[in-house]
Amino acid sequence: MNRIRSLALPIAVTLTAGALSALAAGTAQAADVNVARNSGFESGLANWSCTGGTGASVSSPVYAGSGALKATPAGQDNARCSQTVTVKPNSTYTLSTQVQGSYVYLGATGTGTQDVSTWTPGSGAGWQKLSTTFTTGPNTTQVTVYTHGWYGQPAYVVDEFSVFGPDGGGGTDPGPSVPGAPAGAAVSGQSANALTLSWNAVGSATGYHVYQDGVRVKTVTGGASAQITGLTASTSYSFQVSAYNTAGEGPKSAPVTGTTTGTDPGPGPGPAVPKHALTGYWQNFDNGATVQKISDVSAQYDIIAVSFADATTTPGAITFNLDSAGLGGYTVAQFKADIAAKKAAGKSVILSIGGEKGTISVNDSASANNLANSAYALMQEYGFTGIDIDLENGLNPTYMTQALRSLSSKVGSSLVITMAPQTIDMQSTQGGYFKTALNIKDILTVVNMQYYNSGSMNGCDGKVYSQGSVDFLTALACIQLEGGLDPSQVGIGVPASPSGAGSGYVSPTIVGNALDCLTRGTSCGSFKPSKTYPGLRGAMTWSTNWDAKAGSAWSNSVGPKVHGLP
């Protein structure tokens, strides 16, 4: 860059070496441009080629604008979609895109130097950004950029594809114009301390600014809604929204007014979760494990997760249906009384949402509000003290965060929120589950990741570990502990017996060794964490029923170990 200082005549000019070279060549350095064409898929699949007809242009979901690419792997076809871009030799380009799906790849070939690629395991839900860089060779004028999925995986979605670098002369998409004002602003999800604001998406927007009584209070990307928290009960607020992109911020929407509700006492506080807690899932069905009433669950368990809530025809909403017949005539009245007795004994009884066959989906503001409202109603009806998120088909971190914060505003600080993600869901902080956990860190109780049914996975040291070992438990827990969660929010989830899962069972002794390794630095395997985490919350098992079937060997061993942690 040129640095010109005007002091007095004559003018003194100081130039960097790069600027001198540019002036000597009679040129000025141009700004980087996006050399990809139809990068937002607003013109369908123009300029793009997808293998085997696997790609299609879709209008939903989109990250921005009105179009996106959706491609579906089939058989031995990984649904590769590519474009050849014109580049300048000896130049560096940044390749990036927004993706949804599991195992989505982004890369470049024919660079003339080193071809590059990157990928995300993802969780199948929520937008994630992939990015990498490449440098062209001395004679390279064209490079092929691509994205693809993986064999046997579901469809993936790509939007806002960019290849930023020097203009190679092949033409670029027109630059964006300032977006217009968002329409359809509305307020919903009223509680004593929060309001949810939603609006219609603006096609050319990359994000939105939210104004409360004329003051900007929030910036939103990847959605057209926002929850505004920290408000005063029984108070009216005025909101406006503006859209922005690289061209600038557009005009504000018409103002919309929302009023918080009066002070809400909630369903009554539950008992506090102990510093070190044992969590067990209770089965509301008979699958060969011991059939139990809530009153039959071992006193070793501090958190009992009732499995599972049921979906309704309303998106995001849940209900609960006690399987009285399958549980030997267990009545709803007995069930409620048993929950009350457990709470009186200092235990937390929560409702788990999801499971292997769970079909609950929260992908917009409406479904987020439906989940929060229905969960709150069930807490009041049955006496649950919180909820557990066990959605094995992925989740949208934006709207799941909205739902959980809305529920928290209704219940208060006694709300128990637990999660049971699969190992693949917690490999990266960019995954939907990990993002959600970090988004609600201030109200999250514990993440009990399932260290089973997963095969081998990367540990926090980058090495690959096989399930069923103490190293698998400690090296994977380290990812969460070093990725932003508090030790009190990390628990080790394992099967109670070999019958409790398809693979990954470890003996209670191995669980105890892992707990000692993480909290005390003793009994480790080949992996030893760089520091200890004495505040580790504890352990979880699937399930209290399989534990009972095996003579309560798991809870009788792991329970005292957890409760005796430092």
XYZ file of C-alpha atoms in Angstrom:
566
model
C 0.000 0.000 0.000
C 1.053 3.623 -0.544
C 1.668 5.773 2.515
C 1.614 9.539 1.636
C 2.339 12.170 4.282
C 1.729 15.818 3.305
C 3.882 18.052 5.490
C 5.039 20.999 3.391
C 6.255 21.526 -0.115
C 8.012 19.608 -1.508
C 5.816 16.525 -0.830
C 7.620 13.581 0.778
C 6.461 10.141 -0.396
C 7.261 6.861 1.320
C 6.537 3.655 -0.636
C 6.733 0.007 0.313
C 8.776 -2.342 -1.862
C 5.591 -3.953 -3.188
C 4.145 -0.606 -4.179
C 7.405 0.414 -5.903
C 7.309 -2.788 -7.933
C 3.720 -2.120 -8.939
C 4.493 1.445 -9.972
C 7.561 0.320 -11.860
C 5.375 -2.049 -13.839
C 2.890 0.770 -14.451
C 0.096 -1.004 -12.579
C -1.881 -0.667 -9.355
C -2.757 -3.655 -7.171
C -6.430 -4.611 -7.601
C -8.667 -5.926 -4.843
C -9.385 -9.655 -4.706
C -12.557 -10.830 -6.398
C -14.648 -13.980 -6.358
C -13.691 -15.745 -9.586
C -16.428 -18.383 -9.188
C -19.519 -17.899 -11.329
C -23.077 -18.390 -10.060
C -21.486 -18.773 -6.642
C -24.763 -18.429 -4.753
C -26.684 -20.775 -7.097
C -29.180 -18.008 -7.795
C -29.155 -19.124 -11.471
C -29.773 -22.794 -10.814
C -26.791 -24.961 -11.752
C -25.444 -22.628 -14.441
C -21.615 -22.893 -14.631
C -21.696 -26.037 -12.473
C -21.386 -29.712 -13.430
C -22.512 -32.528 -11.130
C -21.717 -36.203 -11.657
C -24.489 -38.574 -12.631
C -27.208 -35.966 -12.409
C -26.856 -35.988 -8.606
C -27.147 -32.218 -8.159
C -30.181 -29.954 -8.112
C -30.968 -26.325 -7.386
C -33.184 -25.842 -4.317
C -34.882 -22.894 -2.692
C -34.709 -24.366 0.824
C -32.613 -24.627 2.860
C -30.469 -21.682 1.771
C -27.752 -19.822 3.643
C -28.393 -16.571 1.774
C -30.269 -15.507 -1.325
C -32.916 -17.651 -2.966
C -30.971 -20.696 -4.154
C -28.569 -23.395 -3.045
C -27.051 -26.613 -4.398
C -28.318 -29.952 -3.119
C -26.574 -33.134 -4.219
C -27.240 -36.735 -3.232
C -24.561 -39.474 -3.222
C -25.775 -42.688 -4.851
C -23.958 -46.019 -4.912
C -20.334 -45.367 -5.889
C -21.099 -41.763 -6.902
C -20.155 -39.269 -4.188
C -22.192 -36.478 -5.896
C -19.257 -34.328 -7.015
C -20.179 -30.875 -8.319
C -17.446 -28.753 -9.865
C -16.630 -25.597 -11.808
C -13.504 -24.524 -13.692
C -12.447 -20.986 -12.750
C -9.981 -18.652 -14.466
C -7.055 -17.636 -12.274
C -3.743 -15.803 -12.428
C -0.437 -17.696 -12.194
C 1.640 -17.485 -9.011
C -1.354 -16.265 -6.997
C -3.041 -17.335 -3.774
C -6.802 -17.943 -3.581
C -9.112 -18.578 -0.639
C -11.721 -21.243 -1.330
C -14.756 -21.346 0.990
C -18.426 -22.274 1.133
C -21.298 -22.874 3.548
C -22.446 -26.518 3.846
C -25.061 -28.665 5.510
C -24.662 -32.425 5.810
C -22.321 -35.164 6.987
C -18.904 -35.639 5.380
C -19.022 -32.717 2.942
C -15.816 -32.025 1.003
C -14.394 -28.853 -0.584
C -11.295 -28.782 -2.747
C -9.353 -27.671 -5.810
C -7.445 -29.615 -8.469
C -5.129 -28.540 -11.262
C -3.568 -25.787 -9.175
C -0.109 -26.333 -10.637
C 1.291 -26.640 -7.131
C -0.375 -28.653 -4.371
C -4.024 -29.588 -4.775
C -6.037 -29.042 -1.591
C -9.176 -30.323 0.097
C -10.958 -30.045 3.424
C -14.065 -31.640 4.859
C -16.402 -31.640 7.796
C -17.955 -34.683 9.483
C -20.771 -32.383 10.588
C -23.970 -33.582 12.144
C -26.218 -33.178 9.136
C -27.874 -30.071 10.565
C -26.997 -26.406 10.632
C -24.757 -24.437 8.311
C -21.010 -24.882 8.691
C -18.250 -23.016 6.873
C -15.530 -24.901 5.009
C -12.454 -22.996 3.902
C -8.972 -23.655 2.520
C -6.365 -21.884 0.363
C -4.338 -22.807 -2.697
C -1.559 -21.218 -4.717
C -1.391 -21.436 -8.498
C 1.696 -22.513 -10.434
C 3.727 -20.272 -12.775
C 1.726 -21.402 -15.827
C -1.681 -22.081 -14.256
C -4.600 -20.110 -15.679
C -7.484 -22.459 -14.826
C -8.310 -24.475 -11.707
C -11.189 -26.852 -11.038
C -12.936 -26.288 -7.708
C -15.374 -28.830 -6.354
C -17.550 -30.060 -3.551
C -18.852 -33.558 -2.912
C -20.441 -35.775 -0.282
C -19.527 -39.277 0.791
C -20.650 -42.770 -0.123
C -23.736 -43.988 1.706
C -24.373 -40.586 3.292
C -27.541 -38.492 2.823
C -27.814 -35.462 0.559
C -25.687 -32.411 1.314
C -26.396 -28.723 0.656
C -23.929 -26.016 -0.434
C -24.391 -22.251 -0.686
C -22.292 -19.064 -1.024
C -19.351 -20.712 -2.812
C -16.362 -18.386 -3.246
C -12.855 -18.437 -4.735
C -11.324 -15.123 -3.662
C -8.082 -13.938 -5.242
C -6.695 -11.924 -8.164
C -9.013 -11.557 -11.158
C -7.924 -14.045 -13.803
C -9.947 -12.355 -16.531
C -12.643 -15.007 -16.783
C -15.413 -12.760 -15.551
C -17.121 -12.630 -12.174
C -20.629 -12.402 -10.847
C -22.004 -8.876 -10.516
C -21.292 -7.311 -7.154
C -24.143 -7.249 -4.633
C -26.333 -4.242 -4.075
C -27.420 -3.029 -0.652
C -30.333 -5.239 0.475
C -33.814 -3.885 1.052
C -35.683 -3.636 4.322
C -36.912 -6.955 5.777
C -40.685 -7.400 5.738
C -43.001 -9.415 7.963
C -41.370 -8.615 11.304
C -43.333 -10.231 14.129
C -42.907 -10.997 17.830
C -43.672 -14.393 19.389
C -42.480 -16.613 22.233
C -43.267 -14.094 24.933
C -42.000 -14.828 28.426
C -41.223 -12.722 31.454
C -37.649 -11.993 30.344
C -37.476 -12.719 26.614
C -39.156 -12.156 23.262
C -38.589 -13.897 19.940
C -38.432 -11.709 16.836
C -38.819 -13.156 13.325
C -38.948 -11.642 9.828
C -38.986 -12.584 6.157
C -35.579 -13.413 4.694
C -34.063 -10.919 2.236
C -32.624 -12.613 -0.830
C -29.314 -10.744 -1.074
C -28.614 -10.556 2.670
C -25.714 -12.280 4.384
C -26.950 -11.289 7.834
C -29.227 -9.053 9.863
C -28.915 -6.419 12.585
C -31.614 -6.282 15.277
C -32.455 -2.963 16.946
C -34.253 -2.676 20.287
C -35.726 0.760 20.925
C -33.332 2.172 18.331
C -30.180 0.510 19.711
C -28.499 -2.386 17.889
C -28.575 -5.370 20.269
C -27.880 -8.392 18.083
C -26.436 -9.542 14.748
C -27.840 -12.708 13.162
C -26.382 -14.869 10.380
C -27.841 -18.020 8.872
C -31.448 -17.374 9.915
C -34.304 -14.899 10.021
C -35.122 -14.848 13.717
C -33.591 -13.859 17.034
C -34.400 -14.305 20.691
C -33.946 -11.128 22.717
C -33.226 -11.964 26.365
C -32.574 -10.037 29.558
C -35.822 -8.065 29.285
C -38.051 -6.797 32.085
C -41.384 -8.450 32.848
C -44.599 -6.709 31.769
C -42.726 -4.245 29.555
C -43.232 -3.218 25.913
C -40.286 -2.977 23.493
C -39.980 -1.731 19.918
C -37.867 -3.698 17.422
C -36.552 -3.124 13.907
C -34.387 -5.290 11.652
C -31.987 -4.366 8.868
C -30.279 -6.644 6.328
C -26.651 -6.338 5.288
C -24.153 -7.815 2.843
C -20.734 -6.855 1.495
C -22.268 -3.787 -0.190
C -23.460 -2.406 3.149
C -26.438 -2.228 5.512
C -29.899 -1.635 4.111
C -32.816 0.310 5.617
C -34.545 -0.816 8.791
C -37.855 -2.645 8.761
C -41.055 -1.094 9.986
C -41.055 -1.142 13.804
C -42.879 -3.935 15.602
C -43.805 -3.936 19.289
C -43.661 -6.845 21.719
C -44.586 -7.041 25.400
C -43.111 -9.447 27.924
C -45.399 -11.382 30.225
C -45.748 -10.875 33.963
C -43.461 -12.613 36.403
C -43.748 -16.367 35.842
C -43.199 -18.559 38.907
C -42.627 -21.625 36.704
C -43.355 -25.221 37.763
C -41.335 -24.957 40.957
C -37.591 -25.452 41.374
C -36.115 -28.907 41.345
C -33.235 -30.122 43.509
C -29.724 -28.949 42.661
C -27.593 -31.382 40.673
C -24.621 -32.498 42.818
C -21.065 -31.517 41.870
C -20.398 -35.064 40.647
C -23.443 -36.827 39.249
C -24.424 -40.204 37.864
C -26.968 -40.118 35.015
C -29.090 -43.047 33.880
C -31.701 -43.379 31.146
C -34.971 -45.023 32.185
C -36.815 -46.953 29.488
C -40.492 -46.253 28.907
C -40.739 -49.552 27.004
C -39.858 -53.244 27.338
C -36.993 -54.423 25.106
C -35.762 -57.354 27.158
C -34.136 -55.335 29.913
C -35.604 -55.280 33.413
C -38.918 -53.418 33.446
C -38.791 -50.709 36.113
C -40.910 -48.084 37.753
C -39.181 -44.806 38.516
C -39.240 -45.860 42.169
C -37.173 -48.954 41.244
C -34.246 -46.930 39.897
C -31.122 -47.262 42.046
C -30.436 -44.441 44.479
C -26.951 -44.166 42.943
C -28.460 -42.220 40.032
C -28.614 -38.456 40.525
C -30.220 -37.665 37.150
C -32.857 -39.976 35.676
C -33.638 -39.329 32.017
C -37.080 -40.643 31.064
C -36.828 -42.076 27.557
C -38.435 -40.789 25.418
C -40.704 -37.877 24.561
C -42.930 -38.398 21.522
C -43.247 -36.165 18.465
C -46.584 -34.624 17.512
C -47.985 -33.415 14.202
C -46.917 -29.870 15.170
C -43.273 -29.263 14.129
C -40.977 -29.195 17.146
C -43.712 -29.950 19.680
C -43.444 -32.963 21.974
C -45.712 -34.970 24.213
C -45.253 -37.922 26.562
C -47.187 -41.185 26.609
C -46.490 -43.561 29.474
C -46.410 -47.174 28.215
C -48.606 -48.417 31.049
C -49.374 -51.740 29.375
C -45.751 -52.509 28.512
C -44.631 -51.571 32.007
C -46.954 -53.950 33.805
C -49.832 -51.587 34.486
C -47.750 -48.649 35.712
C -50.274 -45.821 36.018
C -49.741 -42.149 35.269
C -50.653 -41.304 38.858
C -47.976 -43.707 40.187
C -45.469 -42.327 37.682
C -46.047 -38.733 38.821
C -45.888 -39.735 42.477
C -42.600 -41.588 41.913
C -41.102 -38.531 40.220
C -42.138 -36.374 43.172
C -40.555 -38.872 45.581
C -37.278 -38.905 43.656
C -37.204 -35.099 43.646
C -37.832 -35.112 47.400
C -34.809 -37.419 47.713
C -32.657 -34.878 45.862
C -32.786 -36.512 42.432
C -33.509 -34.832 39.081
C -35.980 -36.539 36.754
C -35.836 -35.138 33.233
C -37.482 -35.937 29.899
C -35.260 -37.136 27.061
C -36.012 -35.946 23.526
C -34.940 -38.056 20.583
C -33.279 -41.447 20.787
C -32.441 -43.766 17.907
C -35.942 -43.470 16.431
C -36.666 -39.882 17.463
C -38.167 -37.763 14.678
C -38.343 -34.363 16.364
C -36.978 -31.554 14.200
C -36.360 -27.928 15.219
C -35.365 -25.950 12.142
C -37.096 -22.575 12.473
C -38.384 -20.144 15.062
C -41.871 -21.611 15.077
C -40.681 -25.151 15.845
C -38.239 -23.791 18.447
C -41.110 -22.068 20.229
C -43.221 -25.224 19.938
C -40.503 -27.298 21.599
C -40.025 -24.817 24.445
C -43.751 -24.396 25.084
C -44.585 -28.107 24.963
C -41.576 -29.088 27.100
C -42.581 -26.504 29.697
C -46.149 -27.825 29.735
C -44.894 -31.397 30.292
C -42.635 -30.233 33.114
C -45.641 -28.691 34.812
C -47.826 -31.735 34.220
C -45.425 -34.480 35.304
C -42.929 -32.668 37.523
C -39.881 -33.121 35.271
C -37.000 -30.858 36.276
C -35.504 -30.507 32.811
C -34.901 -32.055 29.412
C -32.246 -34.132 27.690
C -31.341 -33.635 24.014
C -30.609 -36.976 22.353
C -31.402 -36.227 18.703
C -29.399 -38.733 16.667
C -30.520 -37.296 13.319
C -28.647 -34.025 13.911
C -29.822 -30.642 15.124
C -29.824 -27.021 14.040
C -27.729 -25.085 16.580
C -29.416 -21.746 15.864
C -32.942 -22.891 16.588
C -32.134 -25.490 19.246
C -30.337 -22.712 21.116
C -33.423 -20.543 20.732
C -35.665 -23.332 22.054
C -33.499 -24.068 25.097
C -33.071 -20.405 26.007
C -36.807 -19.900 25.700
C -37.424 -22.853 28.022
C -34.814 -21.504 30.444
C -36.569 -18.132 30.551
C -39.771 -19.924 31.553
C -38.301 -22.278 34.168
C -35.452 -20.299 35.673
C -32.078 -21.308 37.063
C -33.243 -24.700 38.360
C -33.691 -26.045 34.806
C -31.579 -29.139 34.115
C -30.349 -29.445 30.506
C -28.353 -32.496 29.474
C -27.198 -33.747 26.082
C -26.213 -37.173 24.766
C -24.517 -36.611 21.404
C -22.803 -39.354 19.441
C -19.001 -39.296 19.301
C -19.005 -37.958 15.727
C -21.099 -34.990 16.884
C -18.390 -33.777 19.270
C -15.273 -34.197 17.134
C -15.275 -30.516 16.192
C -16.530 -27.297 17.761
C -18.064 -26.539 14.346
C -20.537 -29.435 14.669
C -24.157 -28.625 15.419
C -24.189 -30.341 18.824
C -20.923 -28.760 19.964
C -22.085 -25.323 18.777
C -25.346 -25.706 20.688
C -23.535 -26.762 23.853
C -21.241 -23.740 23.663
C -24.169 -21.442 22.801
C -25.953 -22.390 26.038
C -22.894 -22.857 28.228
C -24.355 -20.554 30.869
C -27.466 -22.755 31.334
C -26.112 -26.210 30.327
C -25.834 -28.887 33.018
C -23.845 -31.676 31.350
C -22.985 -33.271 27.999
C -22.851 -37.065 28.386
C -21.394 -38.060 25.032
C -22.101 -41.641 23.934
C -18.717 -43.373 23.816
C -20.163 -46.387 21.991
C -21.595 -47.584 18.666
C -18.998 -45.388 16.955
C -15.864 -47.297 15.950
C -12.526 -45.481 16.013
C -12.331 -41.704 16.482
C -9.750 -38.934 16.771
C -8.624 -37.862 20.219
C -7.634 -34.331 21.183
C -3.993 -35.182 20.362
C -4.893 -36.013 16.748
C -4.310 -39.735 17.197
C -6.972 -42.326 16.380
C -8.330 -44.399 19.273
C -10.555 -47.484 19.211
C -13.675 -47.667 21.324
C -13.689 -49.981 24.306
C -10.493 -48.630 25.896
C -9.601 -46.153 28.609
C -7.746 -44.071 25.984
C -10.914 -43.764 23.906
C -12.777 -42.323 26.899
C -10.070 -39.925 28.030
C -8.741 -38.693 24.655
C -12.252 -37.963 23.357
C -13.374 -36.323 26.598
C -10.323 -34.075 26.221
C -11.804 -32.617 23.004
C -14.779 -31.277 24.938
C -12.713 -30.197 27.932
C -10.293 -28.236 25.743
C -12.967 -27.131 23.266
C -14.742 -24.726 25.582
C -16.967 -26.727 27.928
C -16.460 -26.457 31.654
C -15.347 -29.750 33.295
C -18.630 -29.719 35.234
C -20.384 -29.995 31.857
C -18.594 -33.155 30.712
C -19.691 -36.705 31.529
C -18.696 -40.125 30.170
C -21.584 -42.056 28.601
C -21.253 -45.843 28.303
C -23.542 -48.912 28.130
C -24.456 -50.547 31.431
C -23.863 -54.012 29.964
C -22.893 -55.611 26.637
C -26.636 -55.849 25.873
C -27.089 -52.097 26.207
C -25.367 -51.239 22.902
C -24.150 -52.827 19.703
C -20.513 -52.070 20.510
C -18.315 -50.066 22.836
C -19.077 -51.682 26.193
C -16.329 -51.255 28.782
C -16.225 -52.687 32.263
C -16.978 -50.443 35.245
C -13.288 -50.719 36.113
C -12.317 -49.040 32.806
C -14.861 -46.278 33.474
C -13.337 -45.757 36.910
C -9.827 -45.626 35.430
C -10.939 -42.978 32.927
C -12.503 -40.891 35.699
C -9.310 -41.131 37.761
C -7.161 -40.261 34.742
C -9.166 -37.129 33.919
C -9.627 -35.885 37.502
C -6.457 -37.095 39.233
C -3.984 -37.959 36.454
C -3.768 -41.596 37.587
C -4.772 -44.933 35.991
C -4.314 -43.524 32.467
C -3.538 -45.603 29.410
C -1.175 -44.438 26.665
C -2.971 -41.086 26.530
C -2.450 -38.797 29.491
C -4.067 -35.333 29.466
C -1.782 -32.339 29.919
C -3.701 -31.350 33.050
C -6.370 -32.733 35.354
C -10.044 -31.765 35.527
C -11.190 -32.396 39.119
C -14.528 -30.693 38.412
C -15.578 -33.361 35.881
C -19.325 -33.945 36.297
C -19.343 -37.749 36.204
C -20.748 -40.559 34.080
C -23.903 -41.700 32.294
C -25.269 -45.072 31.215
C -27.809 -46.585 28.900
C -29.779 -47.696 30.779
C -30.975 -48.099 34.370
C -32.968 -51.058 33.054
C -29.963 -52.851 31.510
C -28.042 -52.053 34.680
C -30.763 -53.735 36.747
C -30.759 -56.704 34.342
C -27.041 -57.164 35.114
C -27.587 -57.005 38.876
C -26.828 -53.258 39.161
C -23.119 -54.023 38.748
C -22.526 -50.795 36.811
C -24.205 -48.352 39.205
C -22.841 -50.145 42.296
C -19.304 -49.675 40.955
C -19.370 -46.423 38.982
C -21.769 -44.615 41.343
C -19.418 -44.620 44.354
C -16.502 -43.765 42.061
C -18.326 -40.707 40.707
C -19.515 -39.572 44.109
C -15.974 -39.935 45.478
C -14.328 -37.749 42.838
C -12.342 -34.784 44.164
